Amino acid sequence: MSSRYNSILTEIYNEALPLKQTGTVANYIPELAKIDPDKFGIHLRTLDGDDFFIGDSDEKFSIQSISKVFALALAVSLIGEKVFKRVGVEPSGSSFNSLVQLEYEKGIPRNPLINAGAMVVCDILIDKLKHPKKEILNFVRKLSGNQSVSFNEHVAASEKEFGFRNAALANLVKSFGNIHHTVDEVLDIYFHICSLEMSCRDLATAFLLFANHGKLPNTHEEILTKSQTKRLSAVMQTCGFYDEAGEFSFTVGLPGKSGVGGGIVALHPHKYAVATWSPRLNAKGNSVMGMKALELLTTKLGSSIF
Ligand code: DON
């Protein structure tokens, strides 16, 4: 199997390369626009602990919205099902920072993976954690097995400076009473989790938790129950790519999550987690080469969850 994975990753890398110039780097967060758009890496880690990687897979980048999965996992581990009283589980069919649904759905975000939903999750974490930033960071470090994972303060500050739409979302949710702490406190946590920097290796390692039904693969420590893990993977499947969640399911067929830093992570329950990074995005905010690479992966392996 190992030589098969190795040769498939090489094939995928080369077949995705013609898309190298397609798409644009996110520039609505000025600090993100500074990234080299030609970076491209893939890392696949199996539940047996085997690693397969190619390209810039060990370089850290801004994980952005991928962090919403970590925040959700931590919140669910702390308060369980109660999270879903304050945030829904339906795909939004809208962009990740859309304001419109929030108004007529009375401040209950459609799901925890759109910006407004992640803000409600941050509000829960502020409530339950004594030192939210530190404890969120420790959680992600534990999952990734990498103590050097950290926030990028420049990115967090850049998001804050230009985060007019996010501020609007937080204020709108707060006006309906679904944010309990101050908008400033919630946005501070939200912008910091988005600024987390991790490599494809770190992300693939961390997402093995979901492939392993909520237990850390190395220590077998249970972080989430089987049922909670199912719920998280289901939310990733239906909501992880915003208004392109259908397309990702259709072409790749794995639960996963993207971020505007160009990262995508996906997992195959019982088998592996895989992360890709290429900063050029399509119009929906998802990495062009990452989407292609993962489509090629499940096609060549002849296996998806369906
Ligand atoms: O709030 C924002 O707009 C960014 N910090 C995160 C957006 C993001 O990654 C959406 N993902 N595709």
PDB file of C-alpha atoms and ligand atoms in Angstrom:
ATOM      1  CA  MET A   1       0.000   0.000   0.000  1.00  0.00           C
ATOM      2  CA  SER A   2       2.770   2.405   0.904  1.00  0.00           C
ATOM      3  CA  SER A   3       4.360   2.441  -2.546  1.00  0.00           C
ATOM      4  CA  ARG A   4       0.866   2.909  -3.990  1.00  0.00           C
ATOM      5  CA  TYR A   5       0.207   5.983  -1.849  1.00  0.00           C
ATOM      6  CA  ASN A   6       3.647   7.347  -2.723  1.00  0.00           C
ATOM      7  CA  SER A   7       3.194   7.029  -6.459  1.00  0.00           C
ATOM      8  CA  ILE A   8      -0.388   8.320  -6.307  1.00  0.00           C
ATOM      9  CA  LEU A   9       0.733  11.476  -4.479  1.00  0.00           C
ATOM     10  CA  THR A  10       3.397  12.101  -7.120  1.00  0.00           C
ATOM     11  CA  GLU A  11       0.837  11.623  -9.903  1.00  0.00           C
ATOM     12  CA  ILE A  12      -1.657  13.918  -8.195  1.00  0.00           C
ATOM     13  CA  TYR A  13       0.952  16.601  -7.637  1.00  0.00           C
ATOM     14  CA  ASN A  14       1.946  16.573 -11.292  1.00  0.00           C
ATOM     15  CA  GLU A  15      -1.610  16.402 -12.621  1.00  0.00           C
ATOM     16  CA  ALA A  16      -2.714  19.349 -10.484  1.00  0.00           C
ATOM     17  CA  LEU A  17       0.268  21.506 -11.498  1.00  0.00           C
ATOM     18  CA  PRO A  18      -1.321  22.853 -14.730  1.00  0.00           C
ATOM     19  CA  LEU A  19      -3.798  24.694 -12.442  1.00  0.00           C
ATOM     20  CA  LYS A  20      -0.936  26.566 -10.826  1.00  0.00           C
ATOM     21  CA  GLN A  21      -1.968  29.914 -12.261  1.00  0.00           C
ATOM     22  CA  THR A  22      -5.711  29.481 -11.706  1.00  0.00           C
ATOM     23  CA  GLY A  23      -7.445  31.438  -8.965  1.00  0.00           C
ATOM     24  CA  THR A  24      -6.414  34.295  -6.709  1.00  0.00           C
ATOM     25  CA  VAL A  25      -4.906  34.572  -3.259  1.00  0.00           C
ATOM     26  CA  ALA A  26      -7.304  35.953  -0.608  1.00  0.00           C
ATOM     27  CA  ASN A  27      -6.581  39.647  -0.396  1.00  0.00           C
ATOM     28  CA  TYR A  28      -9.405  40.931   1.771  1.00  0.00           C
ATOM     29  CA  ILE A  29      -7.097  40.201   4.719  1.00  0.00           C
ATOM     30  CA  PRO A  30      -4.003  42.198   3.644  1.00  0.00           C
ATOM     31  CA  GLU A  31      -1.585  40.072   5.671  1.00  0.00           C
ATOM     32  CA  LEU A  32      -2.728  36.953   3.758  1.00  0.00           C
ATOM     33  CA  ALA A  33      -2.081  38.589   0.384  1.00  0.00           C
ATOM     34  CA  LYS A  34       1.661  38.479   1.132  1.00  0.00           C
ATOM     35  CA  ILE A  35       1.873  34.707   0.768  1.00  0.00           C
ATOM     36  CA  ASP A  36       3.753  33.137  -2.160  1.00  0.00           C
ATOM     37  CA  PRO A  37       0.863  31.969  -4.398  1.00  0.00           C
ATOM     38  CA  ASP A  38       2.904  29.127  -5.898  1.00  0.00           C
ATOM     39  CA  LYS A  39       3.189  27.069  -2.717  1.00  0.00           C
ATOM     40  CA  PHE A  40       1.770  23.577  -3.067  1.00  0.00           C
ATOM     41  CA  GLY A  41       1.987  20.685  -0.660  1.00  0.00           C
ATOM     42  CA  ILE A  42       0.123  17.513   0.295  1.00  0.00           C
ATOM     43  CA  HIS A  43       0.444  15.339   3.381  1.00  0.00           C
ATOM     44  CA  LEU A  44      -1.473  12.112   3.960  1.00  0.00           C
ATOM     45  CA  ARG A  45      -1.213  10.261   7.275  1.00  0.00           C
ATOM     46  CA  THR A  46      -2.804   6.875   7.792  1.00  0.00           C
ATOM     47  CA  LEU A  47      -4.255   5.570  11.029  1.00  0.00           C
ATOM     48  CA  ASP A  48      -1.387   3.078  11.048  1.00  0.00           C
ATOM     49  CA  GLY A  49       0.955   6.046  11.410  1.00  0.00           C
ATOM     50  CA  ASP A  50       2.385   6.033   7.886  1.00  0.00           C
ATOM     51  CA  ASP A  51       3.159   9.400   6.296  1.00  0.00           C
ATOM     52  CA  PHE A  52       3.122  10.293   2.627  1.00  0.00           C
ATOM     53  CA  PHE A  53       3.931  13.801   1.509  1.00  0.00           C
ATOM     54  CA  ILE A  54       5.080  15.951  -1.353  1.00  0.00           C
ATOM     55  CA  GLY A  55       5.921  19.604  -2.040  1.00  0.00           C
ATOM     56  CA  ASP A  56       5.613  22.305   0.629  1.00  0.00           C
ATOM     57  CA  SER A  57       3.864  19.967   3.039  1.00  0.00           C
ATOM     58  CA  ASP A  58       5.962  20.857   6.059  1.00  0.00           C
ATOM     59  CA  GLU A  59       5.627  24.641   5.782  1.00  0.00           C
ATOM     60  CA  LYS A  60       3.238  26.387   8.135  1.00  0.00           C
ATOM     61  CA  PHE A  61       0.470  28.562   6.704  1.00  0.00           C
ATOM     62  CA  SER A  62      -2.587  30.412   7.981  1.00  0.00           C
ATOM     63  CA  ILE A  63      -5.252  27.759   8.545  1.00  0.00           C
ATOM     64  CA  GLN A  64      -8.085  30.327   8.711  1.00  0.00           C
ATOM     65  CA  SER A  65     -11.505  28.657   8.684  1.00  0.00           C
ATOM     66  CA  ILE A  66     -10.085  25.172   9.223  1.00  0.00           C
ATOM     67  CA  SER A  67      -9.733  26.348  12.835  1.00  0.00           C
ATOM     68  CA  LYS A  68     -13.538  26.366  13.094  1.00  0.00           C
ATOM     69  CA  VAL A  69     -13.424  22.568  13.292  1.00  0.00           C
ATOM     70  CA  PHE A  70     -10.986  22.678  16.211  1.00  0.00           C
ATOM     71  CA  ALA A  71     -13.101  25.267  18.040  1.00  0.00           C
ATOM     72  CA  LEU A  72     -16.212  23.168  17.466  1.00  0.00           C
ATOM     73  CA  ALA A  73     -14.506  19.952  18.596  1.00  0.00           C
ATOM     74  CA  LEU A  74     -13.352  21.629  21.803  1.00  0.00           C
ATOM     75  CA  ALA A  75     -16.796  23.142  22.475  1.00  0.00           C
ATOM     76  CA  VAL A  76     -18.528  19.792  21.870  1.00  0.00           C
ATOM     77  CA  SER A  77     -16.016  18.053  24.146  1.00  0.00           C
ATOM     78  CA  LEU A  78     -16.913  20.589  26.851  1.00  0.00           C
ATOM     79  CA  ILE A  79     -20.704  20.925  26.607  1.00  0.00           C
ATOM     80  CA  GLY A  80     -21.789  18.207  24.165  1.00  0.00           C
ATOM     81  CA  GLU A  81     -25.085  18.515  22.308  1.00  0.00           C
ATOM     82  CA  LYS A  82     -25.904  21.856  23.896  1.00  0.00           C
ATOM     83  CA  VAL A  83     -23.725  23.528  21.256  1.00  0.00           C
ATOM     84  CA  PHE A  84     -26.412  22.715  18.699  1.00  0.00           C
ATOM     85  CA  LYS A  85     -29.073  24.637  20.579  1.00  0.00           C
ATOM     86  CA  ARG A  86     -27.278  27.839  19.612  1.00  0.00           C
ATOM     87  CA  VAL A  87     -26.069  26.943  16.141  1.00  0.00           C
ATOM     88  CA  GLY A  88     -27.705  24.811  13.443  1.00  0.00           C
ATOM     89  CA  VAL A  89     -26.400  21.940  11.334  1.00  0.00           C
ATOM     90  CA  GLU A  90     -27.755  22.822   7.909  1.00  0.00           C
ATOM     91  CA  PRO A  91     -25.619  23.838   4.944  1.00  0.00           C
ATOM     92  CA  SER A  92     -25.962  27.564   4.361  1.00  0.00           C
ATOM     93  CA  GLY A  93     -25.783  27.582   0.581  1.00  0.00           C
ATOM     94  CA  SER A  94     -24.318  31.059   1.070  1.00  0.00           C
ATOM     95  CA  SER A  95     -20.854  32.494   1.341  1.00  0.00           C
ATOM     96  CA  PHE A  96     -19.012  32.042   4.628  1.00  0.00           C
ATOM     97  CA  ASN A  97     -19.516  35.651   5.696  1.00  0.00           C
ATOM     98  CA  SER A  98     -23.065  36.212   4.488  1.00  0.00           C
ATOM     99  CA  LEU A  99     -25.335  38.362   6.663  1.00  0.00           C
ATOM    100  CA  VAL A 100     -28.684  37.705   5.037  1.00  0.00           C
ATOM    101  CA  GLN A 101     -29.769  34.383   6.608  1.00  0.00           C
ATOM    102  CA  LEU A 102     -28.897  35.596  10.075  1.00  0.00           C
ATOM    103  CA  GLU A 103     -31.508  38.308   9.937  1.00  0.00           C
ATOM    104  CA  TYR A 104     -34.466  36.110   9.086  1.00  0.00           C
ATOM    105  CA  GLU A 105     -33.223  33.152  11.180  1.00  0.00           C
ATOM    106  CA  LYS A 106     -33.049  35.374  14.256  1.00  0.00           C
ATOM    107  CA  GLY A 107     -29.359  35.179  15.001  1.00  0.00           C
ATOM    108  CA  ILE A 108     -29.065  31.367  14.991  1.00  0.00           C
ATOM    109  CA  PRO A 109     -26.287  30.688  12.475  1.00  0.00           C
ATOM    110  CA  ARG A 110     -27.034  27.905  10.011  1.00  0.00           C
ATOM    111  CA  ASN A 111     -24.009  25.877  11.088  1.00  0.00           C
ATOM    112  CA  PRO A 112     -20.809  26.143  13.159  1.00  0.00           C
ATOM    113  CA  LEU A 113     -18.500  26.343  10.143  1.00  0.00           C
ATOM    114  CA  ILE A 114     -19.694  29.650   8.711  1.00  0.00           C
ATOM    115  CA  ASN A 115     -18.179  32.737  10.343  1.00  0.00           C
ATOM    116  CA  ALA A 116     -21.230  33.607  12.454  1.00  0.00           C
ATOM    117  CA  GLY A 117     -21.509  30.015  13.690  1.00  0.00           C
ATOM    118  CA  ALA A 118     -17.846  29.934  14.646  1.00  0.00           C
ATOM    119  CA  MET A 119     -18.330  33.173  16.586  1.00  0.00           C
ATOM    120  CA  VAL A 120     -21.093  31.561  18.649  1.00  0.00           C
ATOM    121  CA  VAL A 121     -18.734  28.637  19.275  1.00  0.00           C
ATOM    122  CA  CYS A 122     -16.037  31.123  20.390  1.00  0.00           C
ATOM    123  CA  ASP A 123     -18.588  32.660  22.767  1.00  0.00           C
ATOM    124  CA  ILE A 124     -19.157  29.203  24.285  1.00  0.00           C
ATOM    125  CA  LEU A 125     -15.409  28.678  24.659  1.00  0.00           C
ATOM    126  CA  ILE A 126     -15.006  32.032  26.434  1.00  0.00           C
ATOM    127  CA  ASP A 127     -17.717  30.899  28.808  1.00  0.00           C
ATOM    128  CA  LYS A 128     -16.201  27.517  29.573  1.00  0.00           C
ATOM    129  CA  LEU A 129     -12.460  28.195  29.514  1.00  0.00           C
ATOM    130  CA  LYS A 130     -10.465  30.216  32.018  1.00  0.00           C
ATOM    131  CA  HIS A 131      -7.776  31.168  29.491  1.00  0.00           C
ATOM    132  CA  PRO A 132      -9.495  30.581  26.137  1.00  0.00           C
ATOM    133  CA  LYS A 133      -6.612  31.477  23.797  1.00  0.00           C
ATOM    134  CA  LYS A 134      -4.082  29.431  25.725  1.00  0.00           C
ATOM    135  CA  GLU A 135      -6.385  26.457  26.126  1.00  0.00           C
ATOM    136  CA  ILE A 136      -7.477  26.447  22.478  1.00  0.00           C
ATOM    137  CA  LEU A 137      -3.819  26.561  21.476  1.00  0.00           C
ATOM    138  CA  ASN A 138      -2.980  23.683  23.811  1.00  0.00           C
ATOM    139  CA  PHE A 139      -5.858  21.668  22.368  1.00  0.00           C
ATOM    140  CA  VAL A 140      -4.631  22.139  18.793  1.00  0.00           C
ATOM    141  CA  ARG A 141      -1.034  21.406  19.842  1.00  0.00           C
ATOM    142  CA  LYS A 142      -2.171  18.192  21.473  1.00  0.00           C
ATOM    143  CA  LEU A 143      -4.142  17.049  18.428  1.00  0.00           C
ATOM    144  CA  SER A 144      -1.342  17.885  15.999  1.00  0.00           C
ATOM    145  CA  GLY A 145       1.412  16.607  18.272  1.00  0.00           C
ATOM    146  CA  ASN A 146       3.297  19.816  17.526  1.00  0.00           C
ATOM    147  CA  GLN A 147       4.091  22.174  20.389  1.00  0.00           C
ATOM    148  CA  SER A 148       5.309  24.867  17.988  1.00  0.00           C
ATOM    149  CA  VAL A 149       1.823  25.520  16.538  1.00  0.00           C
ATOM    150  CA  SER A 150       0.930  29.128  17.349  1.00  0.00           C
ATOM    151  CA  PHE A 151      -1.155  32.159  16.477  1.00  0.00           C
ATOM    152  CA  ASN A 152       0.194  34.729  14.023  1.00  0.00           C
ATOM    153  CA  GLU A 153      -0.399  38.053  15.753  1.00  0.00           C
ATOM    154  CA  HIS A 154       0.132  40.011  12.499  1.00  0.00           C
ATOM    155  CA  VAL A 155      -2.619  38.061  10.771  1.00  0.00           C
ATOM    156  CA  ALA A 156      -4.955  38.394  13.776  1.00  0.00           C
ATOM    157  CA  ALA A 157      -4.325  42.181  13.857  1.00  0.00           C
ATOM    158  CA  SER A 158      -4.834  42.466  10.095  1.00  0.00           C
ATOM    159  CA  GLU A 159      -8.158  40.619  10.370  1.00  0.00           C
ATOM    160  CA  LYS A 160      -9.223  42.889  13.184  1.00  0.00           C
ATOM    161  CA  GLU A 161      -8.291  46.047  11.289  1.00  0.00           C
ATOM    162  CA  PHE A 162     -10.202  45.024   8.172  1.00  0.00           C
ATOM    163  CA  GLY A 163     -12.859  42.818   9.790  1.00  0.00           C
ATOM    164  CA  PHE A 164     -15.838  45.085   9.149  1.00  0.00           C
ATOM    165  CA  ARG A 165     -18.069  42.291   7.913  1.00  0.00           C
ATOM    166  CA  ASN A 166     -17.126  39.982  10.769  1.00  0.00           C
ATOM    167  CA  ALA A 167     -17.876  42.789  13.213  1.00  0.00           C
ATOM    168  CA  ALA A 168     -21.260  43.209  11.532  1.00  0.00           C
ATOM    169  CA  LEU A 169     -21.951  39.474  11.876  1.00  0.00           C
ATOM    170  CA  ALA A 170     -20.983  39.411  15.557  1.00  0.00           C
ATOM    171  CA  ASN A 171     -23.094  42.485  16.301  1.00  0.00           C
ATOM    172  CA  LEU A 172     -26.095  41.038  14.475  1.00  0.00           C
ATOM    173  CA  VAL A 173     -25.860  37.727  16.382  1.00  0.00           C
ATOM    174  CA  LYS A 174     -25.425  39.655  19.621  1.00  0.00           C
ATOM    175  CA  SER A 175     -28.496  41.776  18.873  1.00  0.00           C
ATOM    176  CA  PHE A 176     -30.512  38.526  18.911  1.00  0.00           C
ATOM    177  CA  GLY A 177     -28.944  37.508  22.242  1.00  0.00           C
ATOM    178  CA  ASN A 178     -26.974  34.565  20.841  1.00  0.00           C
ATOM    179  CA  ILE A 179     -23.609  36.024  21.876  1.00  0.00           C
ATOM    180  CA  HIS A 180     -23.260  36.456  25.628  1.00  0.00           C
ATOM    181  CA  HIS A 181     -19.846  38.068  25.950  1.00  0.00           C
ATOM    182  CA  THR A 182     -18.770  41.342  24.374  1.00  0.00           C
ATOM    183  CA  VAL A 183     -18.393  41.501  20.610  1.00  0.00           C
ATOM    184  CA  ASP A 184     -14.748  42.537  21.124  1.00  0.00           C
ATOM    185  CA  GLU A 185     -13.979  39.489  23.261  1.00  0.00           C
ATOM    186  CA  VAL A 186     -15.610  37.134  20.775  1.00  0.00           C
ATOM    187  CA  LEU A 187     -13.902  38.676  17.748  1.00  0.00           C
ATOM    188  CA  ASP A 188     -10.547  38.566  19.511  1.00  0.00           C
ATOM    189  CA  ILE A 189     -10.850  34.798  19.954  1.00  0.00           C
ATOM    190  CA  TYR A 190     -12.290  34.355  16.461  1.00  0.00           C
ATOM    191  CA  PHE A 191      -9.489  36.309  14.744  1.00  0.00           C
ATOM    192  CA  HIS A 192      -6.861  34.473  16.765  1.00  0.00           C
ATOM    193  CA  ILE A 193      -8.098  30.992  15.920  1.00  0.00           C
ATOM    194  CA  CYS A 194      -8.207  31.983  12.239  1.00  0.00           C
ATOM    195  CA  SER A 195      -4.575  33.130  12.512  1.00  0.00           C
ATOM    196  CA  LEU A 196      -3.337  29.712  13.680  1.00  0.00           C
ATOM    197  CA  GLU A 197      -0.429  28.519  11.577  1.00  0.00           C
ATOM    198  CA  MET A 198       0.018  24.842  10.813  1.00  0.00           C
ATOM    199  CA  SER A 199       1.555  22.702   8.100  1.00  0.00           C
ATOM    200  CA  CYS A 200      -0.175  20.025   6.025  1.00  0.00           C
ATOM    201  CA  ARG A 201       1.565  17.477   8.265  1.00  0.00           C
ATOM    202  CA  ASP A 202       0.155  19.128  11.413  1.00  0.00           C
ATOM    203  CA  LEU A 203      -3.349  19.265   9.957  1.00  0.00           C
ATOM    204  CA  ALA A 204      -3.356  15.675   8.707  1.00  0.00           C
ATOM    205  CA  THR A 205      -2.147  14.522  12.123  1.00  0.00           C
ATOM    206  CA  ALA A 206      -4.766  16.564  13.981  1.00  0.00           C
ATOM    207  CA  PHE A 207      -7.651  15.404  11.787  1.00  0.00           C
ATOM    208  CA  LEU A 208      -6.803  11.768  12.417  1.00  0.00           C
ATOM    209  CA  LEU A 209      -8.819  12.285  15.595  1.00  0.00           C
ATOM    210  CA  PHE A 210     -11.970  12.309  13.456  1.00  0.00           C
ATOM    211  CA  ALA A 211     -10.837   9.347  11.359  1.00  0.00           C
ATOM    212  CA  ASN A 212     -10.238   7.491  14.631  1.00  0.00           C
ATOM    213  CA  HIS A 213     -13.726   8.086  16.091  1.00  0.00           C
ATOM    214  CA  GLY A 214     -12.668  10.706  18.582  1.00  0.00           C
ATOM    215  CA  LYS A 215      -9.633   8.989  20.087  1.00  0.00           C
ATOM    216  CA  LEU A 216      -6.075  10.243  19.724  1.00  0.00           C
ATOM    217  CA  PRO A 217      -4.385   7.592  17.567  1.00  0.00           C
ATOM    218  CA  ASN A 218      -1.164   7.461  19.587  1.00  0.00           C
ATOM    219  CA  THR A 219      -2.453   7.468  23.188  1.00  0.00           C
ATOM    220  CA  HIS A 220      -6.039   6.259  22.564  1.00  0.00           C
ATOM    221  CA  GLU A 221      -7.246   9.087  24.813  1.00  0.00           C
ATOM    222  CA  GLU A 222     -10.911   9.769  24.078  1.00  0.00           C
ATOM    223  CA  ILE A 223     -11.394  13.443  23.186  1.00  0.00           C
ATOM    224  CA  LEU A 224     -14.845  13.030  21.631  1.00  0.00           C
ATOM    225  CA  THR A 225     -17.344  10.198  21.818  1.00  0.00           C
ATOM    226  CA  LYS A 226     -18.069   8.154  18.707  1.00  0.00           C
ATOM    227  CA  SER A 227     -21.392   9.885  18.356  1.00  0.00           C
ATOM    228  CA  GLN A 228     -19.881  13.362  18.707  1.00  0.00           C
ATOM    229  CA  THR A 229     -17.253  12.481  16.106  1.00  0.00           C
ATOM    230  CA  LYS A 230     -19.964  11.345  13.717  1.00  0.00           C
ATOM    231  CA  ARG A 231     -21.736  14.673  14.182  1.00  0.00           C
ATOM    232  CA  LEU A 232     -18.577  16.670  13.511  1.00  0.00           C
ATOM    233  CA  SER A 233     -17.741  14.699  10.380  1.00  0.00           C
ATOM    234  CA  ALA A 234     -21.336  15.064   9.185  1.00  0.00           C
ATOM    235  CA  VAL A 235     -21.165  18.830   9.639  1.00  0.00           C
ATOM    236  CA  MET A 236     -17.871  18.924   7.732  1.00  0.00           C
ATOM    237  CA  GLN A 237     -19.415  16.860   4.940  1.00  0.00           C
ATOM    238  CA  THR A 238     -22.430  19.115   4.532  1.00  0.00           C
ATOM    239  CA  CYS A 239     -21.030  22.517   5.553  1.00  0.00           C
ATOM    240  CA  GLY A 240     -17.220  22.411   5.311  1.00  0.00           C
ATOM    241  CA  PHE A 241     -17.016  24.175   1.968  1.00  0.00           C
ATOM    242  CA  TYR A 242     -19.788  26.735   2.333  1.00  0.00           C
ATOM    243  CA  ASP A 243     -21.675  27.136  -0.920  1.00  0.00           C
ATOM    244  CA  GLU A 244     -19.355  24.601  -2.515  1.00  0.00           C
ATOM    245  CA  ALA A 245     -20.066  21.812  -0.007  1.00  0.00           C
ATOM    246  CA  GLY A 246     -22.107  19.980  -2.631  1.00  0.00           C
ATOM    247  CA  GLU A 247     -19.296  20.228  -5.166  1.00  0.00           C
ATOM    248  CA  PHE A 248     -16.716  18.885  -2.692  1.00  0.00           C
ATOM    249  CA  SER A 249     -18.989  15.971  -1.773  1.00  0.00           C
ATOM    250  CA  PHE A 250     -19.696  15.357  -5.436  1.00  0.00           C
ATOM    251  CA  THR A 251     -16.094  15.372  -6.632  1.00  0.00           C
ATOM    252  CA  VAL A 252     -14.123  14.229  -3.561  1.00  0.00           C
ATOM    253  CA  GLY A 253     -16.611  12.368  -1.372  1.00  0.00           C
ATOM    254  CA  LEU A 254     -14.936  12.915   2.005  1.00  0.00           C
ATOM    255  CA  PRO A 255     -15.759  15.123   4.987  1.00  0.00           C
ATOM    256  CA  GLY A 256     -13.377  18.058   5.122  1.00  0.00           C
ATOM    257  CA  LYS A 257     -12.791  21.747   5.717  1.00  0.00           C
ATOM    258  CA  SER A 258     -11.182  24.556   3.780  1.00  0.00           C
ATOM    259  CA  GLY A 259      -9.687  27.905   4.713  1.00  0.00           C
ATOM    260  CA  VAL A 260      -8.938  31.074   2.765  1.00  0.00           C
ATOM    261  CA  GLY A 261      -5.237  30.584   3.534  1.00  0.00           C
ATOM    262  CA  GLY A 262      -5.420  27.895   0.821  1.00  0.00           C
ATOM    263  CA  GLY A 263      -5.545  24.858   3.080  1.00  0.00           C
ATOM    264  CA  ILE A 264      -7.956  21.934   2.854  1.00  0.00           C
ATOM    265  CA  VAL A 265      -8.127  18.921   5.195  1.00  0.00           C
ATOM    266  CA  ALA A 266     -10.231  15.851   4.576  1.00  0.00           C
ATOM    267  CA  LEU A 267     -10.534  12.482   6.252  1.00  0.00           C
ATOM    268  CA  HIS A 268     -11.537   8.966   5.462  1.00  0.00           C
ATOM    269  CA  PRO A 269     -13.022   7.351   8.597  1.00  0.00           C
ATOM    270  CA  HIS A 270     -10.961   4.319   9.758  1.00  0.00           C
ATOM    271  CA  LYS A 271      -8.266   5.091   7.172  1.00  0.00           C
ATOM    272  CA  TYR A 272      -6.470   8.415   6.872  1.00  0.00           C
ATOM    273  CA  ALA A 273      -6.481  12.201   7.015  1.00  0.00           C
ATOM    274  CA  VAL A 274      -5.023  14.286   4.217  1.00  0.00           C
ATOM    275  CA  ALA A 275      -4.181  17.979   3.980  1.00  0.00           C
ATOM    276  CA  THR A 276      -3.361  20.100   0.958  1.00  0.00           C
ATOM    277  CA  TRP A 277      -2.102  23.675   0.693  1.00  0.00           C
ATOM    278  CA  SER A 278      -2.140  25.931  -2.340  1.00  0.00           C
ATOM    279  CA  PRO A 279      -3.059  29.593  -1.782  1.00  0.00           C
ATOM    280  CA  ARG A 280      -4.861  30.376  -5.042  1.00  0.00           C
ATOM    281  CA  LEU A 281      -8.610  30.232  -4.419  1.00  0.00           C
ATOM    282  CA  ASN A 282     -11.668  29.884  -6.595  1.00  0.00           C
ATOM    283  CA  ALA A 283     -14.605  32.310  -6.422  1.00  0.00           C
ATOM    284  CA  LYS A 284     -16.085  30.409  -3.457  1.00  0.00           C
ATOM    285  CA  GLY A 285     -12.904  30.818  -1.398  1.00  0.00           C
ATOM    286  CA  ASN A 286     -11.628  27.246  -1.763  1.00  0.00           C
ATOM    287  CA  SER A 287      -8.157  26.259  -2.970  1.00  0.00           C
ATOM    288  CA  VAL A 288      -8.229  25.396  -6.682  1.00  0.00           C
ATOM    289  CA  MET A 289      -5.328  22.936  -6.644  1.00  0.00           C
ATOM    290  CA  GLY A 290      -6.357  21.489  -3.296  1.00  0.00           C
ATOM    291  CA  MET A 291      -9.839  20.646  -4.584  1.00  0.00           C
ATOM    292  CA  LYS A 292      -8.314  19.081  -7.691  1.00  0.00           C
ATOM    293  CA  ALA A 293      -5.704  17.128  -5.755  1.00  0.00           C
ATOM    294  CA  LEU A 294      -8.290  15.609  -3.441  1.00  0.00           C
ATOM    295  CA  GLU A 295     -10.611  14.754  -6.295  1.00  0.00           C
ATOM    296  CA  LEU A 296      -7.714  12.943  -7.958  1.00  0.00           C
ATOM    297  CA  LEU A 297      -6.825  11.200  -4.691  1.00  0.00           C
ATOM    298  CA  THR A 298     -10.202   9.581  -4.098  1.00  0.00           C
ATOM    299  CA  THR A 299     -10.552   8.780  -7.801  1.00  0.00           C
ATOM    300  CA  LYS A 300      -7.161   7.102  -8.009  1.00  0.00           C
ATOM    301  CA  LEU A 301      -7.632   5.239  -4.728  1.00  0.00           C
ATOM    302  CA  GLY A 302     -11.102   4.263  -5.911  1.00  0.00           C
ATOM    303  CA  SER A 303     -12.403   4.955  -2.418  1.00  0.00           C
ATOM    304  CA  SER A 304     -14.467   7.671  -0.799  1.00  0.00           C
ATOM    305  CA  ILE A 305     -17.020   7.397   1.997  1.00  0.00           C
ATOM    306  CA  PHE A 306     -19.739   6.712  -0.569  1.00  0.00           C
TER     307      PHE A 306
HETATM  308  O1  DON B   1     -13.232  35.577   8.886  1.00  0.00           O
HETATM  309  C1  DON B   1     -12.703  35.445   7.797  1.00  0.00           C
HETATM  310  O2  DON B   1     -13.134  35.945   6.799  1.00  0.00           O
HETATM  311  C2  DON B   1     -11.446  34.599   7.744  1.00  0.00           C
HETATM  312  N1  DON B   1     -10.705  34.742   8.958  1.00  0.00           N
HETATM  313  C3  DON B   1     -11.773  33.138   7.566  1.00  0.00           C
HETATM  314  C4  DON B   1     -12.510  32.849   6.305  1.00  0.00           C
HETATM  315  C5  DON B   1     -12.266  31.505   5.759  1.00  0.00           C
HETATM  316  O3  DON B   1     -11.216  30.911   5.877  1.00  0.00           O
HETATM  317  C6  DON B   1     -13.359  30.984   4.963  1.00  0.00           C
HETATM  318  N2  DON B   1     -12.923  29.808   4.297  1.00  0.00           N
HETATM  319  N3  DON B   1     -12.916  29.351   3.280  1.00  0.00           N
END
